Amino acid sequence: MMNSIPCMIMRGGTSRGPFLRMSDLPDDEPARAEILISLMGSGHALQIDGIGGGDPLTSKVAIVERSSHPDADVDYLFAQVDVLNRRVDFNPNCGNMLSAVGPYAIESGLVEPQPDYTLVRVRNLNTQRLIECHVPTDAGQVRYDGDTRISGVPGSSAAIQLSFLDIVGTKTSGLLPTGQAADTIDGVTVSCLDAATPIIMIDARELGLSGRETPLELDSDSDLLKRLERIRRHAGELMGLGDVSDSVLPKPVLASPAEDAERTLCTRYFVPHRCHKAIAVTGAIAVASAVSVPGTVANRIAIDAGQLKAGDLKAAVSLEHPSGFIDLQVEHRDGDPGDIARASLIRTARKIMSGTLFYALPDPTLPGTPSSRPGPD
């Protein structure tokens, strides 16, 4: 039996997916997961029976609704829908999809547009954190055209500034959830951090890599992927996340010296079992936050490469990734590298389609029903 739901498909940063109203979905999380799986066509490599693109970056869903929080205009729940398996992870956040939440809120009438720029205050339900989105608007409409280019996206668009507030300890006990800037797992030095999202940073050279390998090269290295997964699972336990074998968090990040003298570090970000073709916004924030924390993998590489002096704070951080680079601003309170007031960056977004999506729910008596993984919040 076919069902339908209002939908707007949008590109947010380097990701793309459907934007839905929370009020159009069931409150029951497993039932909600069933709908998202059907919409995306998961369980097939091409997601041929849905709108997913056969890639984790295009198998994402943003669920938005008016917020009851006094400091937020809208709530945003992110869902990562597995491509090959019938399951949904509501645990992580996605900063790229977040880039389009402000425009969607205005397009949907949840926020009234203002002249020039409209501030949309977003509460992310995955992390219970607040983000300020500065959306360009003109004559009562979102302005998408502009000359801002971001790596990993063709063409140019209007700039949207995102400022992430209170980013430390989104899923764990703090910025350094193991209590140390560096730990040893599986014979390599790692830094476990939680700023906007939990990550494990590893110096690529300790794994016998240059750090500039392409995503295809890294994805083709089965031994590397198996080792990263061992490290990730062990790190999850150390970070207080428990058994993470069925979760996408924490995310592994390989770091190395930047090739361009104007950049701070070179990164390869995993999601978590495939290398991202660029880098996630939340992952970039975590790496940028780690640069100034003494003893972390990021801090050591930046100091050794002459990008930072020991004991200094670095507000402006530029990270190389497979598609180019991303620039961030990190604000620290009172000169404390562990006390981060906010992290800001520029993204772009575009409205692609507005209309009605159709989906069919599976027969509950048949095998292969979906599973959802709610986050701890």
PDB file of N, CA and C in Angstrom, residues 253-348:
ATOM      1  N   VAL A 253      39.638   9.488  12.056  1.00  0.00           N
ATOM      2  CA  VAL A 253      40.216  10.546  11.225  1.00  0.00           C
ATOM      3  C   VAL A 253      41.718  10.316  11.120  1.00  0.00           C
ATOM      4  N   LEU A 254      42.216  10.244   9.896  1.00  0.00           N
ATOM      5  CA  LEU A 254      43.661  10.179   9.674  1.00  0.00           C
ATOM      6  C   LEU A 254      44.165  11.596   9.441  1.00  0.00           C
ATOM      7  N   ALA A 255      45.236  11.969  10.138  1.00  0.00           N
ATOM      8  CA  ALA A 255      45.804  13.313  10.009  1.00  0.00           C
ATOM      9  C   ALA A 255      47.260  13.218   9.574  1.00  0.00           C
ATOM     10  N   SER A 256      47.693  14.233   8.850  1.00  0.00           N
ATOM     11  CA  SER A 256      49.078  14.310   8.387  1.00  0.00           C
ATOM     12  C   SER A 256      49.413  15.770   8.121  1.00  0.00           C
ATOM     13  N   PRO A 257      50.698  16.096   7.930  1.00  0.00           N
ATOM     14  CA  PRO A 257      51.049  17.500   7.632  1.00  0.00           C
ATOM     15  C   PRO A 257      50.386  17.961   6.340  1.00  0.00           C
ATOM     16  N   ALA A 258      49.952  19.207   6.322  1.00  0.00           N
ATOM     17  CA  ALA A 258      49.311  19.765   5.134  1.00  0.00           C
ATOM     18  C   ALA A 258      50.327  19.914   4.006  1.00  0.00           C
ATOM     19  N   GLU A 259      49.863  19.717   2.802  1.00  0.00           N
ATOM     20  CA  GLU A 259      50.715  19.897   1.632  1.00  0.00           C
ATOM     21  C   GLU A 259      50.888  21.375   1.305  1.00  0.00           C
ATOM     22  N   ASP A 260      49.811  22.150   1.487  1.00  0.00           N
ATOM     23  CA  ASP A 260      49.807  23.587   1.238  1.00  0.00           C
ATOM     24  C   ASP A 260      50.212  24.315   2.519  1.00  0.00           C
ATOM     25  N   ALA A 261      51.178  25.195   2.423  1.00  0.00           N
ATOM     26  CA  ALA A 261      51.680  25.920   3.595  1.00  0.00           C
ATOM     27  C   ALA A 261      50.612  26.792   4.240  1.00  0.00           C
ATOM     28  N   GLU A 262      49.547  27.124   3.504  1.00  0.00           N
ATOM     29  CA  GLU A 262      48.472  27.946   4.059  1.00  0.00           C
ATOM     30  C   GLU A 262      47.474  27.132   4.870  1.00  0.00           C
ATOM     31  N   ARG A 263      47.573  25.809   4.813  1.00  0.00           N
ATOM     32  CA  ARG A 263      46.646  24.949   5.544  1.00  0.00           C
ATOM     33  C   ARG A 263      47.292  24.420   6.815  1.00  0.00           C
ATOM     34  N   THR A 264      46.446  24.000   7.747  1.00  0.00           N
ATOM     35  CA  THR A 264      46.928  23.559   9.055  1.00  0.00           C
ATOM     36  C   THR A 264      47.251  22.075   9.081  1.00  0.00           C
ATOM     37  N   LEU A 265      46.335  21.255   8.555  1.00  0.00           N
ATOM     38  CA  LEU A 265      46.494  19.800   8.560  1.00  0.00           C
ATOM     39  C   LEU A 265      45.879  19.221   7.303  1.00  0.00           C
ATOM     40  N   CYS A 266      46.285  18.012   6.993  1.00  0.00           N
ATOM     41  CA  CYS A 266      45.636  17.222   5.940  1.00  0.00           C
ATOM     42  C   CYS A 266      44.823  16.136   6.633  1.00  0.00           C
ATOM     43  N   THR A 267      43.600  15.891   6.183  1.00  0.00           N
ATOM     44  CA  THR A 267      42.722  14.942   6.857  1.00  0.00           C
ATOM     45  C   THR A 267      42.105  13.941   5.883  1.00  0.00           C
ATOM     46  N   ARG A 268      41.815  12.762   6.424  1.00  0.00           N
ATOM     47  CA  ARG A 268      41.006  11.752   5.763  1.00  0.00           C
ATOM     48  C   ARG A 268      40.011  11.255   6.813  1.00  0.00           C
ATOM     49  N   TYR A 269      38.740  11.508   6.560  1.00  0.00           N
ATOM     50  CA  TYR A 269      37.678  11.278   7.537  1.00  0.00           C
ATOM     51  C   TYR A 269      36.831  10.085   7.101  1.00  0.00           C
ATOM     52  N   PHE A 270      36.559   9.173   8.031  1.00  0.00           N
ATOM     53  CA  PHE A 270      35.807   7.959   7.713  1.00  0.00           C
ATOM     54  C   PHE A 270      34.411   8.010   8.336  1.00  0.00           C
ATOM     55  N   VAL A 271      33.427   7.351   7.671  1.00  0.00           N
ATOM     56  CA  VAL A 271      32.023   7.568   8.035  1.00  0.00           C
ATOM     57  C   VAL A 271      31.177   6.366   8.494  1.00  0.00           C
ATOM     58  N   PRO A 272      31.669   5.380   9.236  1.00  0.00           N
ATOM     59  CA  PRO A 272      33.057   5.201   9.643  1.00  0.00           C
ATOM     60  C   PRO A 272      33.803   4.135   8.839  1.00  0.00           C
ATOM     61  N   HIS A 273      33.109   3.446   7.913  1.00  0.00           N
ATOM     62  CA  HIS A 273      33.751   2.325   7.221  1.00  0.00           C
ATOM     63  C   HIS A 273      34.134   2.654   5.791  1.00  0.00           C
ATOM     64  N   ARG A 274      33.882   3.881   5.376  1.00  0.00           N
ATOM     65  CA  ARG A 274      34.309   4.372   4.067  1.00  0.00           C
ATOM     66  C   ARG A 274      34.882   5.762   4.247  1.00  0.00           C
ATOM     67  N   CYS A 275      35.853   6.103   3.417  1.00  0.00           N
ATOM     68  CA  CYS A 275      36.473   7.417   3.521  1.00  0.00           C
ATOM     69  C   CYS A 275      35.568   8.473   2.886  1.00  0.00           C
ATOM     70  N   HIS A 276      35.300   9.524   3.629  1.00  0.00           N
ATOM     71  CA  HIS A 276      34.500  10.644   3.143  1.00  0.00           C
ATOM     72  C   HIS A 276      35.222  11.294   1.964  1.00  0.00           C
ATOM     73  N   LYS A 277      34.458  11.693   0.954  1.00  0.00           N
ATOM     74  CA  LYS A 277      35.072  12.332  -0.210  1.00  0.00           C
ATOM     75  C   LYS A 277      35.468  13.778   0.076  1.00  0.00           C
ATOM     76  N   ALA A 278      35.040  14.294   1.203  1.00  0.00           N
ATOM     77  CA  ALA A 278      35.477  15.617   1.676  1.00  0.00           C
ATOM     78  C   ALA A 278      35.741  15.470   3.174  1.00  0.00           C
ATOM     79  N   ILE A 279      34.974  16.157   4.008  1.00  0.00           N
ATOM     80  CA  ILE A 279      35.024  15.959   5.457  1.00  0.00           C
ATOM     81  C   ILE A 279      33.713  16.470   6.031  1.00  0.00           C
ATOM     82  N   ALA A 280      33.204  15.781   7.031  1.00  0.00           N
ATOM     83  CA  ALA A 280      31.980  16.220   7.690  1.00  0.00           C
ATOM     84  C   ALA A 280      32.239  17.519   8.447  1.00  0.00           C
ATOM     85  N   VAL A 281      31.228  18.378   8.507  1.00  0.00           N
ATOM     86  CA  VAL A 281      31.368  19.638   9.235  1.00  0.00           C
ATOM     87  C   VAL A 281      31.682  19.378  10.705  1.00  0.00           C
ATOM     88  N   THR A 282      30.919  18.477  11.320  1.00  0.00           N
ATOM     89  CA  THR A 282      31.154  18.209  12.737  1.00  0.00           C
ATOM     90  C   THR A 282      32.534  17.588  12.951  1.00  0.00           C
ATOM     91  N   GLY A 283      32.965  16.729  12.027  1.00  0.00           N
ATOM     92  CA  GLY A 283      34.302  16.162  12.126  1.00  0.00           C
ATOM     93  C   GLY A 283      35.376  17.213  11.980  1.00  0.00           C
ATOM     94  N   ALA A 284      35.164  18.169  11.073  1.00  0.00           N
ATOM     95  CA  ALA A 284      36.122  19.263  10.897  1.00  0.00           C
ATOM     96  C   ALA A 284      36.213  20.107  12.159  1.00  0.00           C
ATOM     97  N   ILE A 285      35.071  20.334  12.816  1.00  0.00           N
ATOM     98  CA  ILE A 285      35.073  21.100  14.067  1.00  0.00           C
ATOM     99  C   ILE A 285      35.876  20.360  15.136  1.00  0.00           C
ATOM    100  N   ALA A 286      35.689  19.050  15.228  1.00  0.00           N
ATOM    101  CA  ALA A 286      36.421  18.275  16.224  1.00  0.00           C
ATOM    102  C   ALA A 286      37.923  18.343  15.972  1.00  0.00           C
ATOM    103  N   VAL A 287      38.331  18.203  14.709  1.00  0.00           N
ATOM    104  CA  VAL A 287      39.756  18.276  14.382  1.00  0.00           C
ATOM    105  C   VAL A 287      40.304  19.666  14.667  1.00  0.00           C
ATOM    106  N   ALA A 288      39.576  20.696  14.252  1.00  0.00           N
ATOM    107  CA  ALA A 288      40.021  22.080  14.479  1.00  0.00           C
ATOM    108  C   ALA A 288      40.153  22.383  15.963  1.00  0.00           C
ATOM    109  N   SER A 289      39.243  21.841  16.763  1.00  0.00           N
ATOM    110  CA  SER A 289      39.310  22.042  18.211  1.00  0.00           C
ATOM    111  C   SER A 289      40.522  21.357  18.813  1.00  0.00           C
ATOM    112  N   ALA A 290      40.915  20.220  18.226  1.00  0.00           N
ATOM    113  CA  ALA A 290      42.037  19.451  18.766  1.00  0.00           C
ATOM    114  C   ALA A 290      43.382  20.099  18.497  1.00  0.00           C
ATOM    115  N   VAL A 291      43.455  20.963  17.488  1.00  0.00           N
ATOM    116  CA  VAL A 291      44.742  21.545  17.088  1.00  0.00           C
ATOM    117  C   VAL A 291      45.414  22.274  18.246  1.00  0.00           C
ATOM    118  N   SER A 292      44.635  22.967  19.063  1.00  0.00           N
ATOM    119  CA  SER A 292      45.213  23.774  20.149  1.00  0.00           C
ATOM    120  C   SER A 292      45.329  23.025  21.469  1.00  0.00           C
ATOM    121  N   VAL A 293      44.857  21.792  21.530  1.00  0.00           N
ATOM    122  CA  VAL A 293      44.908  21.029  22.784  1.00  0.00           C
ATOM    123  C   VAL A 293      46.255  20.330  22.900  1.00  0.00           C
ATOM    124  N   PRO A 294      47.078  20.712  23.878  1.00  0.00           N
ATOM    125  CA  PRO A 294      48.429  20.154  23.989  1.00  0.00           C
ATOM    126  C   PRO A 294      48.435  18.632  24.047  1.00  0.00           C
ATOM    127  N   GLY A 295      49.292  18.029  23.239  1.00  0.00           N
ATOM    128  CA  GLY A 295      49.493  16.594  23.292  1.00  0.00           C
ATOM    129  C   GLY A 295      48.636  15.773  22.372  1.00  0.00           C
ATOM    130  N   THR A 296      47.641  16.383  21.734  1.00  0.00           N
ATOM    131  CA  THR A 296      46.819  15.600  20.812  1.00  0.00           C
ATOM    132  C   THR A 296      47.594  15.336  19.526  1.00  0.00           C
ATOM    133  N   VAL A 297      47.115  14.356  18.762  1.00  0.00           N
ATOM    134  CA  VAL A 297      47.740  14.051  17.479  1.00  0.00           C
ATOM    135  C   VAL A 297      47.747  15.286  16.587  1.00  0.00           C
ATOM    136  N   ALA A 298      46.638  16.008  16.551  1.00  0.00           N
ATOM    137  CA  ALA A 298      46.547  17.212  15.721  1.00  0.00           C
ATOM    138  C   ALA A 298      47.532  18.271  16.176  1.00  0.00           C
ATOM    139  N   ASN A 299      47.639  18.456  17.469  1.00  0.00           N
ATOM    140  CA  ASN A 299      48.540  19.461  18.033  1.00  0.00           C
ATOM    141  C   ASN A 299      49.997  19.124  17.716  1.00  0.00           C
ATOM    142  N   ARG A 300      50.372  17.874  17.867  1.00  0.00           N
ATOM    143  CA  ARG A 300      51.757  17.463  17.604  1.00  0.00           C
ATOM    144  C   ARG A 300      52.128  17.662  16.142  1.00  0.00           C
ATOM    145  N   ILE A 301      51.217  17.272  15.238  1.00  0.00           N
ATOM    146  CA  ILE A 301      51.508  17.414  13.813  1.00  0.00           C
ATOM    147  C   ILE A 301      51.628  18.886  13.439  1.00  0.00           C
ATOM    148  N   ALA A 302      50.717  19.718  13.949  1.00  0.00           N
ATOM    149  CA  ALA A 302      50.741  21.146  13.630  1.00  0.00           C
ATOM    150  C   ALA A 302      52.013  21.809  14.137  1.00  0.00           C
ATOM    151  N   ILE A 303      52.469  21.428  15.328  1.00  0.00           N
ATOM    152  CA  ILE A 303      53.707  22.003  15.887  1.00  0.00           C
ATOM    153  C   ILE A 303      54.918  21.532  15.083  1.00  0.00           C
ATOM    154  N   ASP A 304      54.996  20.246  14.798  1.00  0.00           N
ATOM    155  CA  ASP A 304      56.131  19.700  14.044  1.00  0.00           C
ATOM    156  C   ASP A 304      56.225  20.303  12.640  1.00  0.00           C
ATOM    157  N   ALA A 305      55.050  20.638  12.065  1.00  0.00           N
ATOM    158  CA  ALA A 305      55.030  21.197  10.709  1.00  0.00           C
ATOM    159  C   ALA A 305      55.212  22.711  10.704  1.00  0.00           C
ATOM    160  N   GLY A 306      55.383  23.312  11.879  1.00  0.00           N
ATOM    161  CA  GLY A 306      55.577  24.758  11.960  1.00  0.00           C
ATOM    162  C   GLY A 306      54.301  25.562  11.799  1.00  0.00           C
ATOM    163  N   GLN A 307      53.139  24.916  11.914  1.00  0.00           N
ATOM    164  CA  GLN A 307      51.857  25.615  11.804  1.00  0.00           C
ATOM    165  C   GLN A 307      51.414  26.218  13.128  1.00  0.00           C
ATOM    166  N   LEU A 308      52.077  25.845  14.192  1.00  0.00           N
ATOM    167  CA  LEU A 308      51.675  26.277  15.530  1.00  0.00           C
ATOM    168  C   LEU A 308      52.873  26.210  16.454  1.00  0.00           C
ATOM    169  N   LYS A 309      52.968  27.156  17.372  1.00  0.00           N
ATOM    170  CA  LYS A 309      53.992  27.110  18.407  1.00  0.00           C
ATOM    171  C   LYS A 309      53.409  26.467  19.656  1.00  0.00           C
ATOM    172  N   ALA A 310      54.226  25.708  20.343  1.00  0.00           N
ATOM    173  CA  ALA A 310      53.767  25.023  21.551  1.00  0.00           C
ATOM    174  C   ALA A 310      53.161  26.020  22.533  1.00  0.00           C
ATOM    175  N   GLY A 311      51.982  25.704  23.037  1.00  0.00           N
ATOM    176  CA  GLY A 311      51.308  26.556  24.005  1.00  0.00           C
ATOM    177  C   GLY A 311      50.406  27.613  23.406  1.00  0.00           C
ATOM    178  N   ASP A 312      50.461  27.803  22.079  1.00  0.00           N
ATOM    179  CA  ASP A 312      49.621  28.821  21.436  1.00  0.00           C
ATOM    180  C   ASP A 312      48.235  28.264  21.115  1.00  0.00           C
ATOM    181  N   LEU A 313      47.283  29.177  20.990  1.00  0.00           N
ATOM    182  CA  LEU A 313      45.951  28.834  20.521  1.00  0.00           C
ATOM    183  C   LEU A 313      45.834  29.220  19.055  1.00  0.00           C
ATOM    184  N   LYS A 314      45.183  28.387  18.272  1.00  0.00           N
ATOM    185  CA  LYS A 314      45.009  28.684  16.857  1.00  0.00           C
ATOM    186  C   LYS A 314      43.523  28.884  16.594  1.00  0.00           C
ATOM    187  N   ALA A 315      43.133  30.129  16.328  1.00  0.00           N
ATOM    188  CA  ALA A 315      41.723  30.434  16.095  1.00  0.00           C
ATOM    189  C   ALA A 315      41.303  30.068  14.678  1.00  0.00           C
ATOM    190  N   ALA A 316      42.156  30.396  13.707  1.00  0.00           N
ATOM    191  CA  ALA A 316      41.843  30.117  12.306  1.00  0.00           C
ATOM    192  C   ALA A 316      42.503  28.804  11.899  1.00  0.00           C
ATOM    193  N   VAL A 317      41.697  27.813  11.549  1.00  0.00           N
ATOM    194  CA  VAL A 317      42.192  26.491  11.173  1.00  0.00           C
ATOM    195  C   VAL A 317      41.701  26.166   9.772  1.00  0.00           C
ATOM    196  N   SER A 318      42.607  25.684   8.922  1.00  0.00           N
ATOM    197  CA  SER A 318      42.255  25.289   7.561  1.00  0.00           C
ATOM    198  C   SER A 318      42.678  23.841   7.346  1.00  0.00           C
ATOM    199  N   LEU A 319      41.714  23.004   6.980  1.00  0.00           N
ATOM    200  CA  LEU A 319      41.965  21.575   6.848  1.00  0.00           C
ATOM    201  C   LEU A 319      41.873  21.133   5.391  1.00  0.00           C
ATOM    202  N   GLU A 320      42.918  20.446   4.919  1.00  0.00           N
ATOM    203  CA  GLU A 320      42.855  19.822   3.602  1.00  0.00           C
ATOM    204  C   GLU A 320      42.045  18.530   3.705  1.00  0.00           C
ATOM    205  N   HIS A 321      41.304  18.226   2.645  1.00  0.00           N
ATOM    206  CA  HIS A 321      40.575  16.969   2.559  1.00  0.00           C
ATOM    207  C   HIS A 321      40.571  16.532   1.094  1.00  0.00           C
ATOM    208  N   PRO A 322      40.034  15.368   0.762  1.00  0.00           N
ATOM    209  CA  PRO A 322      40.163  14.859  -0.615  1.00  0.00           C
ATOM    210  C   PRO A 322      39.591  15.759  -1.699  1.00  0.00           C
ATOM    211  N   SER A 323      38.650  16.630  -1.360  1.00  0.00           N
ATOM    212  CA  SER A 323      38.032  17.494  -2.371  1.00  0.00           C
ATOM    213  C   SER A 323      38.540  18.925  -2.340  1.00  0.00           C
ATOM    214  N   GLY A 324      39.440  19.234  -1.403  1.00  0.00           N
ATOM    215  CA  GLY A 324      39.932  20.611  -1.319  1.00  0.00           C
ATOM    216  C   GLY A 324      40.291  20.977   0.108  1.00  0.00           C
ATOM    217  N   PHE A 325      39.583  21.979   0.655  1.00  0.00           N
ATOM    218  CA  PHE A 325      39.883  22.410   2.021  1.00  0.00           C
ATOM    219  C   PHE A 325      38.635  23.017   2.641  1.00  0.00           C
ATOM    220  N   ILE A 326      38.679  23.162   3.976  1.00  0.00           N
ATOM    221  CA  ILE A 326      37.609  23.806   4.719  1.00  0.00           C
ATOM    222  C   ILE A 326      38.235  24.703   5.777  1.00  0.00           C
ATOM    223  N   ASP A 327      37.729  25.925   5.898  1.00  0.00           N
ATOM    224  CA  ASP A 327      38.240  26.901   6.866  1.00  0.00           C
ATOM    225  C   ASP A 327      37.278  27.026   8.040  1.00  0.00           C
ATOM    226  N   LEU A 328      37.835  27.103   9.249  1.00  0.00           N
ATOM    227  CA  LEU A 328      37.028  27.228  10.455  1.00  0.00           C
ATOM    228  C   LEU A 328      37.620  28.268  11.389  1.00  0.00           C
ATOM    229  N   GLN A 329      36.765  28.834  12.240  1.00  0.00           N
ATOM    230  CA  GLN A 329      37.183  29.731  13.299  1.00  0.00           C
ATOM    231  C   GLN A 329      36.788  29.105  14.634  1.00  0.00           C
ATOM    232  N   VAL A 330      37.754  28.971  15.531  1.00  0.00           N
ATOM    233  CA  VAL A 330      37.499  28.387  16.850  1.00  0.00           C
ATOM    234  C   VAL A 330      37.741  29.456  17.914  1.00  0.00           C
ATOM    235  N   GLU A 331      36.733  29.745  18.710  1.00  0.00           N
ATOM    236  CA  GLU A 331      36.843  30.757  19.767  1.00  0.00           C
ATOM    237  C   GLU A 331      37.011  30.064  21.118  1.00  0.00           C
ATOM    238  N   HIS A 332      38.107  30.393  21.805  1.00  0.00           N
ATOM    239  CA  HIS A 332      38.372  29.832  23.129  1.00  0.00           C
ATOM    240  C   HIS A 332      38.078  30.866  24.212  1.00  0.00           C
ATOM    241  N   ARG A 333      37.575  30.396  25.334  1.00  0.00           N
ATOM    242  CA  ARG A 333      37.308  31.294  26.463  1.00  0.00           C
ATOM    243  C   ARG A 333      38.564  31.428  27.324  1.00  0.00           C
ATOM    244  N   ASP A 334      38.926  32.671  27.604  1.00  0.00           N
ATOM    245  CA  ASP A 334      40.007  32.974  28.572  1.00  0.00           C
ATOM    246  C   ASP A 334      41.292  32.210  28.281  1.00  0.00           C
ATOM    247  N   GLY A 335      41.606  32.003  27.001  1.00  0.00           N
ATOM    248  CA  GLY A 335      42.869  31.364  26.650  1.00  0.00           C
ATOM    249  C   GLY A 335      42.964  29.908  27.018  1.00  0.00           C
ATOM    250  N   ASP A 336      41.820  29.267  27.279  1.00  0.00           N
ATOM    251  CA  ASP A 336      41.814  27.858  27.674  1.00  0.00           C
ATOM    252  C   ASP A 336      41.542  26.997  26.445  1.00  0.00           C
ATOM    253  N   PRO A 337      42.508  26.164  26.035  1.00  0.00           N
ATOM    254  CA  PRO A 337      42.305  25.352  24.820  1.00  0.00           C
ATOM    255  C   PRO A 337      41.168  24.351  24.951  1.00  0.00           C
ATOM    256  N   GLY A 338      40.810  23.996  26.191  1.00  0.00           N
ATOM    257  CA  GLY A 338      39.746  23.030  26.398  1.00  0.00           C
ATOM    258  C   GLY A 338      38.376  23.648  26.573  1.00  0.00           C
ATOM    259  N   ASP A 339      38.317  24.984  26.624  1.00  0.00           N
ATOM    260  CA  ASP A 339      37.041  25.680  26.831  1.00  0.00           C
ATOM    261  C   ASP A 339      36.700  26.426  25.544  1.00  0.00           C
ATOM    262  N   ILE A 340      35.875  25.827  24.723  1.00  0.00           N
ATOM    263  CA  ILE A 340      35.577  26.375  23.404  1.00  0.00           C
ATOM    264  C   ILE A 340      34.213  27.044  23.417  1.00  0.00           C
ATOM    265  N   ALA A 341      34.196  28.339  23.134  1.00  0.00           N
ATOM    266  CA  ALA A 341      32.950  29.102  23.166  1.00  0.00           C
ATOM    267  C   ALA A 341      32.078  28.784  21.964  1.00  0.00           C
ATOM    268  N   ARG A 342      32.698  28.718  20.795  1.00  0.00           N
ATOM    269  CA  ARG A 342      31.966  28.409  19.570  1.00  0.00           C
ATOM    270  C   ARG A 342      32.940  28.068  18.456  1.00  0.00           C
ATOM    271  N   ALA A 343      32.426  27.381  17.464  1.00  0.00           N
ATOM    272  CA  ALA A 343      33.187  27.107  16.246  1.00  0.00           C
ATOM    273  C   ALA A 343      32.311  27.506  15.068  1.00  0.00           C
ATOM    274  N   SER A 344      32.891  28.268  14.141  1.00  0.00           N
ATOM    275  CA  SER A 344      32.103  28.803  13.027  1.00  0.00           C
ATOM    276  C   SER A 344      32.745  28.458  11.691  1.00  0.00           C
ATOM    277  N   LEU A 345      31.897  28.371  10.677  1.00  0.00           N
ATOM    278  CA  LEU A 345      32.383  28.121   9.329  1.00  0.00           C
ATOM    279  C   LEU A 345      31.311  28.532   8.326  1.00  0.00           C
ATOM    280  N   ILE A 346      31.706  28.595   7.071  1.00  0.00           N
ATOM    281  CA  ILE A 346      30.804  28.979   5.993  1.00  0.00           C
ATOM    282  C   ILE A 346      30.444  27.747   5.164  1.00  0.00           C
ATOM    283  N   ARG A 347      29.168  27.574   4.903  1.00  0.00           N
ATOM    284  CA  ARG A 347      28.669  26.517   4.025  1.00  0.00           C
ATOM    285  C   ARG A 347      27.707  27.139   3.009  1.00  0.00           C
ATOM    286  N   THR A 348      27.221  26.323   2.098  1.00  0.00           N
ATOM    287  CA  THR A 348      26.194  26.752   1.148  1.00  0.00           C
ATOM    288  C   THR A 348      25.110  25.681   1.083  1.00  0.00           C
TER     289      THR A 348
END
